[in-house]
One Martini backbone bead per residue (centre of mass of N, CA, C, O) as a GRO file, in nm:
protein
   65
    1MET     BB    1   0.724  -0.761  -0.010
    2LEU     BB    2   0.612  -1.033  -0.133
    3GLU     BB    3   0.851  -1.206  -0.026
    4VAL     BB    4   0.771  -1.163   0.271
    5LEU     BB    5   0.479  -1.267   0.262
    6LYS     BB    6   0.563  -1.555   0.170
    7LYS     BB    7   0.763  -1.638   0.391
    8TYR     BB    8   0.522  -1.568   0.627
    9GLU     BB    9   0.242  -1.648   0.522
   10LEU     BB   10   0.071  -1.341   0.448
   11GLU     BB   11  -0.072  -1.313   0.168
   12GLU     BB   12  -0.382  -1.402   0.266
   13LYS     BB   13  -0.393  -1.168   0.511
   14VAL     BB   14  -0.378  -0.926   0.352
   15ILE     BB   15  -0.577  -0.595   0.349
   16ALA     BB   16  -0.354  -0.375   0.382
   17ILE     BB   17  -0.180  -0.058   0.312
   18SER     BB   18   0.082   0.139   0.473
   19ALA     BB   19   0.184   0.467   0.350
   20ASP     BB   20   0.322   0.684   0.182
   21ASN     BB   21   0.175   0.925  -0.043
   22THR     BB   22   0.327   0.822  -0.301
   23ASN     BB   23   0.380   0.722  -0.612
   24ILE     BB   24   0.539   0.448  -0.546
   25ASN     BB   25   0.304   0.347  -0.348
   26PHE     BB   26  -0.001   0.497  -0.490
   27GLY     BB   27  -0.001   0.685  -0.747
   28GLY     BB   28  -0.106   0.921  -0.594
   29LYS     BB   29  -0.406   1.076  -0.548
   30PRO     BB   30  -0.578   0.885  -0.763
   31ARG     BB   31  -0.461   0.581  -0.787
   32LYS     BB   32  -0.425   0.501  -1.125
   33GLY     BB   33  -0.160   0.361  -1.131
   34LYS     BB   34   0.077   0.083  -1.234
   35ASN     BB   35   0.371   0.193  -1.101
   36ASN     BB   36   0.300   0.058  -0.798
   37LEU     BB   37   0.286  -0.104  -0.511
   38PHE     BB   38  -0.021  -0.136  -0.481
   39TYR     BB   39  -0.096  -0.249  -0.753
   40LYS     BB   40   0.104  -0.486  -0.762
   41LEU     BB   41   0.005  -0.629  -0.507
   42GLN     BB   42  -0.286  -0.678  -0.621
   43GLN     BB   43  -0.206  -0.847  -0.857
   44LYS     BB   44  -0.046  -1.077  -0.701
   45THR     BB   45  -0.296  -1.143  -0.481
   46LEU     BB   46  -0.590  -1.079  -0.576
   47LYS     BB   47  -0.679  -0.822  -0.414
   48ASN     BB   48  -0.883  -0.591  -0.229
   49MET     BB   49  -0.736  -0.338  -0.113
   50MET     BB   50  -0.634  -0.112   0.119
   51GLY     BB   51  -0.530   0.235   0.126
   52VAL     BB   52  -0.307   0.383   0.373
   53ALA     BB   53  -0.205   0.645   0.488
   54CYS     BB   54   0.008   0.769   0.687
   55PRO     BB   55  -0.067   0.845   1.009
   56ALA     BB   56   0.155   1.049   1.080
   57TYR     BB   57   0.098   1.229   0.824
   58VAL     BB   58  -0.187   1.300   0.890
   59GLU     BB   59  -0.137   1.415   1.174
   60HIS     BB   60   0.049   1.637   1.101
   61ASN     BB   61  -0.130   1.793   0.902
   62ALA     BB   62  -0.356   1.842   1.098
   63LEU     BB   63  -0.188   2.009   1.308
   64GLN     BB   64  -0.074   2.229   1.114
   65THR     BB   65  -0.382   2.327   1.055
   0.00000   0.00000   0.00000
């Protein structure tokens, strides 16, 4: 992901990342892990980004309940 951001000169413009709320993307529910996409992207860009769970997944869970 970082390579694509650099390729299109978007590295400085990214403020949030939206993905499925899995351990590989966000480090699980507490988001304290260091071996996930969100943490690594924050470290490489040195930005305080916001992580947003997949909107479709959130909507699906809301409708299901």
